[in-house]
XYZ file of C-alpha atoms in Angstrom:
655
model
C -18.575 -97.940 -15.450
C -20.229 -98.399 -12.043
C -18.271 -95.394 -10.700
C -19.280 -93.322 -13.724
C -22.983 -94.118 -13.219
C -22.738 -93.312 -9.501
C -21.022 -89.988 -10.249
C -23.624 -89.101 -12.842
C -26.486 -89.728 -10.413
C -24.698 -87.646 -7.762
C -24.291 -84.663 -10.120
C -27.929 -84.903 -11.237
C -29.059 -84.995 -7.619
C -27.038 -81.876 -6.787
C -28.343 -80.044 -9.853
C -31.934 -80.916 -8.963
C -31.479 -79.819 -5.388
C -29.968 -76.440 -6.259
C -32.106 -75.522 -9.262
C -35.499 -76.703 -8.038
C -38.379 -74.280 -8.137
C -39.182 -74.529 -4.440
C -39.780 -71.005 -3.227
C -40.847 -71.889 0.285
C -38.176 -69.633 1.764
C -40.011 -66.561 0.480
C -42.872 -67.136 2.876
C -40.694 -67.677 5.930
C -39.971 -64.945 8.438
C -36.293 -64.965 7.499
C -36.914 -64.845 3.751
C -36.148 -62.074 1.300
C -39.662 -60.664 1.636
C -39.786 -60.456 5.427
C -40.737 -57.064 6.863
C -37.280 -56.641 8.381
C -35.581 -57.044 5.031
C -38.198 -54.923 3.295
C -37.293 -52.092 5.643
C -33.598 -52.482 4.766
C -34.220 -51.908 1.058
C -36.947 -49.304 1.431
C -36.092 -45.838 0.118
C -38.740 -43.364 1.192
C -40.390 -41.037 -1.350
C -38.062 -38.132 -2.049
C -35.014 -39.901 -0.652
C -32.142 -41.273 -2.720
C -30.480 -44.662 -2.911
C -27.063 -44.855 -1.310
C -25.364 -46.495 -4.323
C -25.383 -46.532 -8.095
C -25.077 -49.876 -9.876
C -24.143 -50.017 -13.567
C -25.230 -53.296 -15.133
C -24.276 -54.498 -18.574
C -27.264 -54.942 -20.843
C -25.906 -58.041 -22.569
C -27.573 -58.495 -25.922
C -29.451 -55.194 -25.537
C -26.077 -53.577 -26.264
C -26.641 -50.920 -23.617
C -25.859 -50.073 -19.996
C -28.524 -49.894 -17.288
C -28.372 -47.820 -14.099
C -29.949 -49.112 -10.890
C -30.187 -47.760 -7.392
C -29.145 -49.767 -4.360
C -30.606 -50.892 -2.073
C -33.982 -50.325 -3.774
C -33.205 -52.244 -6.972
C -35.011 -49.575 -9.017
C -33.847 -49.065 -12.597
C -33.259 -45.356 -13.238
C -31.958 -45.271 -16.785
C -30.933 -47.267 -19.801
C -27.900 -45.612 -21.387
C -27.650 -46.337 -25.125
C -24.136 -47.421 -26.048
C -23.797 -49.943 -28.881
C -27.438 -50.229 -29.992
C -29.879 -47.849 -31.593
C -32.315 -46.533 -29.011
C -35.660 -45.169 -30.238
C -36.459 -43.665 -26.845
C -33.925 -40.897 -27.412
C -33.065 -41.316 -31.091
C -29.506 -42.451 -30.281
C -28.078 -44.081 -33.383
C -30.932 -42.628 -35.463
C -30.230 -38.907 -35.245
C -27.723 -37.518 -37.725
C -25.495 -36.471 -34.828
C -25.260 -39.918 -33.205
C -25.258 -42.236 -36.226
C -21.434 -42.019 -36.452
C -21.168 -43.566 -32.975
C -22.182 -46.925 -34.449
C -19.762 -46.923 -37.381
C -17.268 -49.781 -37.623
C -14.892 -51.237 -40.197
C -17.772 -53.605 -41.026
C -20.101 -50.683 -41.720
C -22.935 -49.309 -39.613
C -23.660 -51.838 -36.826
C -26.881 -50.872 -34.986
C -26.629 -53.409 -32.159
C -24.154 -54.837 -29.694
C -23.500 -57.380 -26.961
C -22.305 -55.472 -23.886
C -20.651 -57.486 -21.109
C -18.310 -55.884 -18.582
C -18.545 -52.313 -17.266
C -15.783 -50.894 -15.105
C -15.528 -47.517 -13.359
C -12.475 -45.285 -13.744
C -10.038 -45.203 -10.830
C -7.567 -42.836 -9.220
C -4.948 -44.226 -6.834
C -6.723 -47.566 -6.927
C -10.106 -46.145 -5.856
C -13.193 -45.677 -8.027
C -13.499 -41.971 -8.862
C -16.886 -41.800 -10.601
C -15.667 -39.998 -13.749
C -16.283 -42.599 -16.435
C -17.714 -46.034 -17.027
C -16.061 -48.166 -19.696
C -17.836 -51.132 -21.262
C -16.960 -53.672 -23.931
C -18.890 -54.899 -26.943
C -18.304 -58.583 -27.463
C -19.451 -59.282 -31.018
C -18.012 -56.444 -33.097
C -15.044 -55.733 -30.834
C -15.392 -52.253 -29.354
C -14.799 -50.345 -26.117
C -17.057 -47.447 -25.097
C -16.691 -44.646 -22.575
C -19.688 -43.144 -20.741
C -19.194 -39.754 -19.109
C -20.827 -39.769 -15.668
C -21.337 -35.993 -15.649
C -24.017 -36.495 -18.275
C -24.557 -40.290 -18.271
C -24.045 -40.231 -22.046
C -21.813 -42.323 -24.321
C -19.064 -40.023 -25.559
C -16.534 -42.343 -27.234
C -16.368 -45.763 -28.889
C -13.194 -47.305 -30.278
C -13.188 -50.453 -32.381
C -10.555 -53.081 -31.576
C -8.784 -54.627 -34.600
C -7.158 -58.098 -34.692
C -9.784 -59.240 -32.225
C -12.895 -61.397 -32.087
C -15.138 -61.892 -29.094
C -13.897 -58.898 -27.092
C -14.550 -60.581 -23.747
C -11.695 -60.110 -21.260
C -12.459 -56.408 -21.040
C -13.090 -53.577 -20.232
C -11.128 -53.528 -16.987
C -9.060 -50.508 -15.965
C -5.724 -50.097 -14.232
C -5.617 -48.376 -10.855
C -5.002 -44.883 -12.265
C -7.004 -45.524 -15.427
C -3.785 -45.523 -17.432
C -5.262 -48.285 -19.573
C -8.490 -50.079 -20.276
C -7.880 -53.535 -21.744
C -9.638 -55.421 -24.516
C -8.655 -59.092 -24.683
C -9.872 -61.368 -27.438
C -11.896 -64.417 -26.492
C -11.575 -66.024 -29.923
C -8.148 -66.259 -31.479
C -8.047 -65.553 -35.214
C -5.493 -65.310 -38.015
C -3.522 -62.052 -37.602
C -3.623 -60.426 -40.059
C -6.886 -61.920 -41.243
C -6.570 -64.112 -44.312
C -8.220 -67.010 -46.113
C -6.912 -70.266 -44.617
C -8.254 -73.715 -43.644
C -9.801 -73.733 -40.164
C -8.149 -77.092 -39.436
C -4.787 -75.274 -39.517
C -5.797 -73.254 -36.438
C -3.105 -74.655 -34.153
C 0.051 -72.584 -34.308
C -1.396 -70.153 -36.856
C -4.129 -68.317 -34.972
C -3.268 -65.666 -32.365
C -4.974 -63.801 -29.550
C -4.510 -60.036 -29.347
C -4.537 -58.357 -25.932
C -5.131 -54.649 -26.543
C -4.027 -51.926 -24.135
C -6.039 -48.760 -24.735
C -4.584 -45.635 -23.171
C -6.887 -43.142 -21.447
C -5.918 -39.445 -21.384
C -5.855 -38.292 -17.733
C -7.820 -35.054 -18.221
C -10.255 -35.802 -21.045
C -10.555 -39.574 -20.902
C -9.889 -39.777 -24.659
C -8.930 -43.297 -25.718
C -6.278 -44.587 -28.111
C -4.896 -48.069 -28.762
C -1.372 -47.847 -27.377
C -0.289 -51.392 -28.262
C -1.484 -54.956 -28.770
C 0.329 -57.999 -27.394
C 0.108 -60.888 -29.887
C -0.337 -64.034 -27.809
C -0.646 -67.741 -28.681
C -3.949 -68.884 -30.143
C -5.767 -69.689 -26.895
C -9.120 -68.275 -25.774
C -8.625 -65.294 -23.443
C -11.690 -65.323 -21.248
C -11.531 -62.716 -18.481
C -9.008 -60.389 -16.899
C -8.282 -58.108 -13.983
C -5.536 -55.589 -13.299
C -2.944 -55.856 -10.606
C -3.210 -53.286 -7.847
C -1.102 -52.168 -4.938
C 2.002 -54.340 -5.004
C 1.013 -55.860 -8.386
C 0.199 -52.558 -10.105
C 1.841 -52.658 -13.516
C 0.652 -56.204 -14.231
C -2.514 -57.524 -15.858
C -3.847 -61.074 -15.541
C -5.936 -62.942 -18.144
C -7.506 -66.380 -17.831
C -7.138 -68.674 -20.817
C -8.934 -71.799 -21.910
C -8.578 -73.977 -24.994
C -4.854 -74.228 -24.481
C -5.391 -77.374 -26.553
C -5.997 -75.035 -29.521
C -8.957 -77.120 -30.636
C -11.169 -75.776 -33.395
C -14.284 -77.962 -33.152
C -16.529 -79.444 -30.427
C -14.805 -77.322 -27.825
C -16.939 -78.564 -24.929
C -14.972 -81.808 -25.287
C -11.785 -80.934 -27.122
C -11.025 -77.753 -25.159
C -11.423 -79.541 -21.818
C -8.642 -82.103 -22.123
C -5.802 -80.404 -20.296
C -5.684 -80.737 -16.531
C -4.604 -77.115 -16.310
C -4.912 -74.064 -18.508
C -3.165 -70.754 -17.841
C -3.448 -67.323 -16.346
C -1.400 -65.040 -18.579
C 0.522 -62.490 -16.498
C 1.396 -59.381 -18.528
C 3.883 -56.791 -17.258
C 2.367 -53.842 -19.098
C 4.768 -51.349 -17.525
C 7.701 -53.170 -19.103
C 5.946 -53.320 -22.487
C 4.925 -49.658 -22.198
C 8.562 -48.677 -21.651
C 9.571 -50.745 -24.675
C 6.894 -49.085 -26.826
C 7.762 -45.573 -25.589
C 11.311 -46.206 -26.779
C 10.078 -47.037 -30.275
C 9.555 -50.780 -29.851
C 6.867 -52.810 -31.558
C 5.746 -52.972 -35.162
C 3.114 -50.867 -36.886
C 0.690 -53.278 -38.546
C -1.923 -52.283 -41.153
C -5.371 -52.353 -39.581
C -8.759 -50.867 -40.264
C -10.838 -49.739 -37.301
C -13.218 -46.946 -36.345
C -12.728 -44.358 -33.624
C -15.978 -42.543 -32.857
C -16.066 -39.455 -30.648
C -19.058 -37.381 -29.540
C -18.276 -33.673 -29.179
C -20.295 -32.233 -26.295
C -19.875 -28.707 -27.678
C -21.076 -29.290 -31.237
C -23.403 -32.098 -30.070
C -22.132 -34.101 -33.017
C -20.205 -37.362 -33.312
C -17.451 -37.934 -35.834
C -16.102 -41.261 -37.012
C -12.461 -41.604 -38.047
C -11.093 -44.733 -39.701
C -7.676 -45.637 -38.331
C -5.275 -47.508 -40.597
C -2.616 -49.067 -38.356
C -1.959 -50.374 -34.885
C 1.231 -51.095 -32.942
C 1.732 -54.788 -32.147
C 4.249 -56.399 -29.794
C 5.406 -60.003 -29.841
C 6.199 -61.281 -26.314
C 9.565 -62.532 -27.565
C 10.545 -58.896 -28.206
C 10.253 -58.034 -24.507
C 11.830 -60.775 -22.385
C 10.434 -60.883 -18.871
C 7.139 -59.233 -19.784
C 4.827 -62.249 -20.209
C 4.476 -65.470 -18.188
C 1.982 -68.299 -17.935
C 0.657 -69.432 -14.527
C -0.901 -72.930 -14.689
C -4.381 -73.000 -13.141
C -7.095 -75.691 -13.095
C -9.298 -76.257 -15.158
C -10.989 -74.311 -17.968
C -10.853 -71.159 -15.813
C -13.374 -68.364 -16.344
C -13.072 -65.560 -13.791
C -9.686 -64.012 -13.039
C -9.861 -61.833 -9.950
C -7.279 -59.882 -7.925
C -7.836 -58.959 -4.275
C -7.580 -55.321 -3.066
C -3.989 -55.742 -1.846
C -2.828 -57.071 -5.219
C -1.283 -60.165 -3.603
C -3.860 -62.829 -4.471
C -4.941 -63.851 -7.973
C -7.979 -66.141 -8.015
C -8.482 -68.503 -10.933
C -12.032 -69.828 -11.101
C -11.755 -73.172 -12.907
C -15.207 -74.088 -14.182
C -14.316 -77.788 -14.183
C -12.255 -77.751 -11.003
C -13.444 -79.098 -7.659
C -11.432 -76.435 -5.811
C -10.759 -72.720 -5.968
C -7.117 -71.989 -6.771
C -5.440 -68.847 -5.440
C -2.027 -67.717 -6.704
C 0.460 -65.456 -4.927
C 1.929 -62.434 -6.691
C 4.904 -62.423 -4.309
C 5.605 -66.078 -5.060
C 5.184 -65.367 -8.759
C 7.925 -62.729 -8.648
C 10.166 -65.099 -6.719
C 9.570 -67.890 -9.237
C 10.406 -65.522 -12.083
C 13.562 -64.293 -10.342
C 14.753 -67.836 -9.685
C 13.600 -69.130 -13.098
C 11.351 -71.806 -11.611
C 9.865 -72.763 -14.947
C 7.957 -75.885 -15.905
C 8.604 -75.297 -19.588
C 7.397 -72.849 -22.197
C 4.559 -72.330 -24.676
C 5.429 -70.504 -27.893
C 8.480 -69.068 -26.190
C 6.567 -67.830 -23.117
C 7.853 -69.290 -19.803
C 5.424 -71.447 -17.809
C 5.879 -71.093 -14.052
C 5.743 -74.132 -11.769
C 2.228 -74.469 -10.366
C 3.376 -75.257 -6.811
C 5.813 -72.354 -6.742
C 3.108 -69.710 -7.297
C 0.298 -71.361 -5.317
C -0.957 -69.330 -2.354
C -3.679 -71.739 -1.291
C -6.740 -73.741 -2.204
C -10.353 -73.423 -1.088
C -11.332 -77.078 -0.851
C -14.573 -78.132 -2.573
C -16.469 -74.879 -1.998
C -19.186 -75.588 -4.590
C -19.877 -76.621 -8.168
C -18.975 -74.494 -11.175
C -17.109 -71.463 -9.771
C -17.257 -68.411 -12.027
C -16.431 -65.050 -10.426
C -14.998 -63.640 -7.217
C -15.288 -60.198 -5.595
C -13.819 -58.807 -2.377
C -15.210 -56.748 0.505
C -11.971 -55.080 1.661
C -12.178 -56.884 5.019
C -10.178 -59.924 3.993
C -13.121 -61.857 2.616
C -13.876 -63.113 -0.884
C -17.251 -64.021 -2.423
C -17.547 -66.496 -5.300
C -20.519 -67.496 -7.438
C -21.131 -71.160 -8.275
C -23.137 -71.631 -11.438
C -24.073 -75.290 -11.076
C -24.876 -75.365 -7.365
C -26.654 -71.961 -7.570
C -25.021 -70.350 -4.576
C -22.661 -67.630 -3.482
C -19.903 -68.608 -1.065
C -17.986 -66.368 1.330
C -14.443 -67.450 2.170
C -11.419 -66.055 3.978
C -8.284 -64.889 2.193
C -5.167 -66.447 3.709
C -6.881 -69.261 5.620
C -8.977 -70.386 2.606
C -11.828 -71.475 4.886
C -15.472 -71.232 3.841
C -17.289 -68.846 6.193
C -20.792 -68.775 4.763
C -22.867 -69.843 1.785
C -26.251 -68.728 0.563
C -28.438 -69.987 -2.295
C -29.116 -67.673 -5.210
C -31.861 -68.200 -7.770
C -30.723 -69.535 -10.208
C -27.408 -70.315 -11.942
C -25.460 -67.156 -11.059
C -22.836 -65.608 -13.291
C -21.145 -62.446 -12.091
C -21.522 -60.756 -8.737
C -20.600 -57.221 -7.731
C -19.620 -55.343 -4.599
C -19.414 -51.529 -4.828
C -15.748 -50.813 -5.490
C -15.120 -54.574 -5.519
C -12.758 -54.305 -8.483
C -10.551 -51.698 -6.800
C -8.186 -51.222 -3.918
C -11.002 -49.857 -1.752
C -14.229 -51.885 -1.812
C -17.319 -50.591 -0.003
C -18.390 -53.812 1.652
C -21.992 -53.239 2.684
C -23.854 -54.698 -0.286
C -23.216 -57.472 -2.751
C -25.517 -58.439 -5.589
C -25.541 -61.502 -7.789
C -26.760 -61.620 -11.389
C -28.481 -64.906 -12.149
C -28.743 -66.457 -15.592
C -32.023 -68.287 -15.011
C -35.121 -66.674 -13.515
C -37.617 -69.542 -13.523
C -40.298 -68.840 -10.915
C -39.015 -65.625 -9.391
C -41.450 -63.341 -11.231
C -44.895 -63.432 -12.818
C -44.809 -65.500 -16.040
C -44.777 -63.390 -19.204
C -43.950 -66.030 -21.799
C -40.501 -67.255 -22.771
C -37.381 -65.341 -21.717
C -38.200 -63.495 -18.527
C -36.010 -60.652 -17.417
C -33.019 -62.005 -15.516
C -32.873 -61.960 -11.748
C -30.512 -59.996 -9.552
C -30.398 -60.607 -5.822
C -29.089 -58.154 -3.262
C -27.300 -59.335 -0.111
C -26.265 -57.465 3.012
C -22.624 -58.434 3.690
C -21.943 -56.045 6.558
C -22.085 -58.864 9.125
C -20.433 -62.241 9.480
C -23.225 -63.912 7.535
C -24.688 -62.850 4.200
C -28.350 -61.863 4.274
C -30.537 -61.989 1.181
C -32.527 -58.732 1.032
C -34.124 -58.365 -2.384
C -34.891 -59.800 -5.818
C -35.054 -57.336 -8.686
C -35.347 -57.953 -12.448
C -32.608 -56.783 -14.811
C -32.902 -55.794 -18.459
C -31.143 -57.733 -21.201
C -28.692 -60.324 -19.927
C -26.391 -58.676 -17.417
C -22.906 -60.105 -17.194
C -20.674 -57.990 -14.975
C -21.698 -54.874 -13.062
C -19.845 -52.015 -11.426
C -21.184 -50.176 -8.383
C -20.162 -47.099 -6.429
C -21.468 -44.964 -3.555
C -23.866 -42.367 -4.929
C -22.062 -39.586 -3.044
C -19.073 -39.888 -5.399
C -21.167 -39.260 -8.518
C -24.401 -37.411 -7.886
C -22.894 -34.062 -6.890
C -20.774 -34.116 -10.071
C -23.798 -34.711 -12.276
C -24.381 -31.805 -14.656
C -27.546 -29.901 -13.746
C -27.515 -26.927 -16.136
C -26.828 -27.224 -19.884
C -25.988 -23.716 -21.050
C -27.443 -22.773 -24.397
C -24.506 -20.422 -24.958
C -22.166 -23.441 -25.013
C -24.035 -25.031 -27.933
C -21.788 -24.783 -31.039
C -23.865 -27.015 -33.298
C -23.692 -25.600 -36.858
C -27.500 -25.665 -37.158
C -28.342 -24.452 -33.648
C -31.113 -21.870 -33.315
C -30.660 -20.195 -29.938
C -33.833 -18.126 -30.107
C -37.015 -17.994 -32.176
C -35.386 -15.212 -34.210
C -32.767 -17.734 -35.431
C -35.304 -20.135 -36.905
C -35.310 -20.578 -40.670
C -36.149 -22.960 -43.494
C -33.624 -23.170 -46.331
C -33.891 -25.159 -49.559
C -30.763 -26.461 -51.289
C -31.897 -28.524 -54.289
C -34.059 -31.304 -52.921
C -32.609 -30.885 -49.444
C -34.503 -28.698 -46.989
C -32.917 -27.683 -43.679
C -35.293 -26.551 -40.934
C -33.671 -24.827 -37.962
C -36.323 -25.166 -35.280
C -36.547 -24.367 -31.577
C -38.566 -26.044 -28.882
C -39.580 -24.752 -25.467
C -42.575 -25.246 -23.204
C -44.975 -25.392 -24.973
C -44.374 -24.756 -28.681
C -42.175 -25.412 -31.682
C -40.892 -22.528 -33.738
C -41.816 -22.552 -36.541
C -45.008 -24.529 -36.118
C -46.336 -24.147 -39.682
C -44.132 -24.901 -42.696
C -45.050 -24.878 -46.379
C -43.134 -25.476 -49.600
C -41.957 -29.015 -48.840
C -42.330 -31.353 -51.814
C -42.647 -35.094 -52.322
C -39.120 -36.454 -52.836
C -37.453 -33.841 -50.646
C -35.001 -34.808 -47.941
C -36.024 -32.732 -44.956
C -33.574 -32.159 -42.093
C -35.234 -31.084 -38.840
C -32.477 -29.442 -36.742
C -34.187 -28.976 -33.386
C -32.682 -26.951 -30.547
C -34.106 -27.274 -27.045
C -34.056 -23.794 -25.483
C -34.539 -25.195 -21.971
C -31.390 -25.439 -19.837
C -32.542 -27.325 -16.734
C -31.383 -30.955 -16.933
C -34.868 -32.377 -16.385
C -36.692 -30.697 -19.298
C -36.100 -32.591 -22.537
C -38.504 -32.258 -25.461
C -39.543 -34.895 -27.933
C -40.100 -34.654 -31.677
C -41.974 -37.011 -33.973
C -43.081 -36.553 -37.572
C -45.701 -38.743 -39.199
C -44.087 -41.138 -41.651
C -40.657 -40.686 -40.085
C -38.933 -43.961 -40.966
C -35.969 -43.798 -38.603
C -36.904 -42.667 -35.083
C -38.373 -39.853 -33.089
C -36.007 -37.682 -31.070
C -35.552 -36.782 -27.455
C -33.751 -33.434 -27.479
C -31.944 -32.735 -24.240
C -31.707 -29.280 -22.627
C -29.470 -26.874 -24.538
C -28.962 -29.482 -27.237
C -29.474 -29.614 -30.994
C -30.467 -32.882 -32.680
C -31.268 -33.674 -36.291
C -33.760 -36.083 -37.800
C -34.314 -36.719 -41.507
C -37.801 -37.062 -43.043
C -38.524 -37.972 -46.668
C -42.200 -37.287 -47.428
C -43.827 -39.746 -49.826
C -47.323 -38.232 -50.191
C -48.864 -34.807 -50.638
C -50.927 -33.483 -47.766
C -50.686 -31.601 -44.507
C -48.802 -33.677 -41.975
C -48.506 -33.047 -38.238
C -45.495 -33.195 -35.940
C -45.624 -33.096 -32.141
C -43.740 -33.359 -28.863
C -43.479 -36.925 -27.572
C -42.156 -36.137 -24.074
C -44.665 -34.716 -21.602
C -43.269 -31.326 -20.655
C -46.058 -29.093 -19.328
C -49.800 -28.769 -18.813
C -50.040 -27.639 -22.453
C -48.016 -30.557 -23.792
C -50.939 -31.638 -26.002
C -50.891 -28.238 -27.691
C -47.226 -28.614 -28.589
C -47.589 -29.476 -32.273
C -47.240 -28.134 -35.783
C -47.945 -28.902 -39.470
C -45.880 -29.404 -42.605
C -47.581 -28.876 -45.961
C -46.252 -31.271 -48.612
C -46.927 -30.402 -52.258
C -46.364 -32.377 -55.441
C -42.813 -32.849 -56.669
C -43.369 -30.501 -59.634
C -45.250 -27.821 -57.698
C -44.045 -24.241 -57.336
C -45.229 -23.783 -53.743
C -42.665 -21.470 -52.114
C -40.898 -22.146 -48.821
C -42.703 -20.279 -46.024
C -42.977 -20.694 -42.279
C -44.573 -19.018 -39.313
C -45.197 -19.059 -35.585
C -48.348 -17.549 -34.144
C -49.641 -16.081 -37.391
C -51.074 -17.336 -40.643
C -48.738 -18.023 -43.534
C -49.522 -15.446 -46.211
């Protein structure tokens, strides 16, 4: 008991020391706000940041784009949540993007973005990101910075160990955090052990288009599959997933899922399983899941309900799945750029454990097994151990690499980031971060070629870093210069939502590919009006379709009569501008979904159901020219039983 009390006081003392609100370092000459550091993050007016950073929006459901080193947020990309700024998820064209087997889900919990790769290097074509709650994977096209595809993941719950990509973007994975009955059925929760399973989904990505499809799911034992990373270089063809709750507890997990001294890293030989599947292996299982695709030609999304998925039991493919013991309740699972080292970050472990891929292959070849779990061989811990970083900090979570032989790990409890050396396992440097960090990111850090100039940490607790604005401040990110032997804290910047992981890339790889002109001739939307001469208003029963154009600085038509109470009015608005930086907005009084932001060359549709007679205005919401205020129009709404005819005009009175 005396030892327990002493240990408790020691932990409390450490927590107090590392999470105190003392900000005295900010006023020192070496602090993050010193003039020297301010110069390092300063981007002069008219100049561009050197890097893009894509941060998950957490419970916002979206993806945010920041510049580095400035820390300026440039855009919030709507992905899994409705977004009134642009009308995403409200417009008729984008509503299908949020369809699921559970119906229309207008929000999400976005965690882990990853950038597409070619030959193990980030190529800047796509960003993939997972949705944790209603399991989904989305693809964002970096030519347009728009979400173009979302696929739901069946047999899954808590889609957490995703969305990481293989080194040629052959696959993006979606591992389940929560094991569930597969197929779902009514059963007592207490019968969890031995009856629940965890599905690890491998989603193929078409090389040219990026189109996604669930190739196969590996049905694993009912553990929690927390995070994952692909092999690369020598370990390309493998994927590694951390597990916890190998106890298969179903209640009070903070106690009951922390009993085992070691949990596992699941090593999956996806190349072997892929070969098996290509030869007809696996079983087609009934499933119900949505596949939503946005067509950039018709400017319209479609949602298709899929009815089956191919599943593979590890016992069907001997030699494809192994368990690597790793201490204790591991969270992060990270693979260095060479593909040799696999880092298991045990949240409850005093040390950092690093496994060797070469030793793993040798242990498999020589059948150095410690036993098995549900028929899956468990490798001997000592036989796959590369090394241990001794007592580097408290509460390790995630590790990234700089491509120079160094690793950087966040420590949640001791609120610090620690730099250590691969191979020698020695701690080189440590710096405090404020406070309670989760993920960190180095541009290209999850690839075979990191760009090791900057590293930024995403903290879970902000406390006193910013002006108080009531409960729940924006979270804090902190940017470090890692180009030298020692890390140097350069900048605090707030982040929207609750960022989890982030992916970053040199701006030069993306910005020249960004689409600048959106040709009106390419618009194949069925209700597009490509000139004022194409505008029209057509009644079909109580539906009225208005094909409208917008250009600086008017709508055509701008006066419409013949609309009646009870009508369902579809405004199909085409933006005649083609320069990427000239969107137009549209808002109608009484519109009970959202206004629109219509991008250049694009057609978008909003529905309005008038409830009262009168003359009601609409207007442009996005400042577009000196005559923006004049960009407006009127809709006359008559009684439901009136005989007012449909008429419209631009620049003349309606006769």
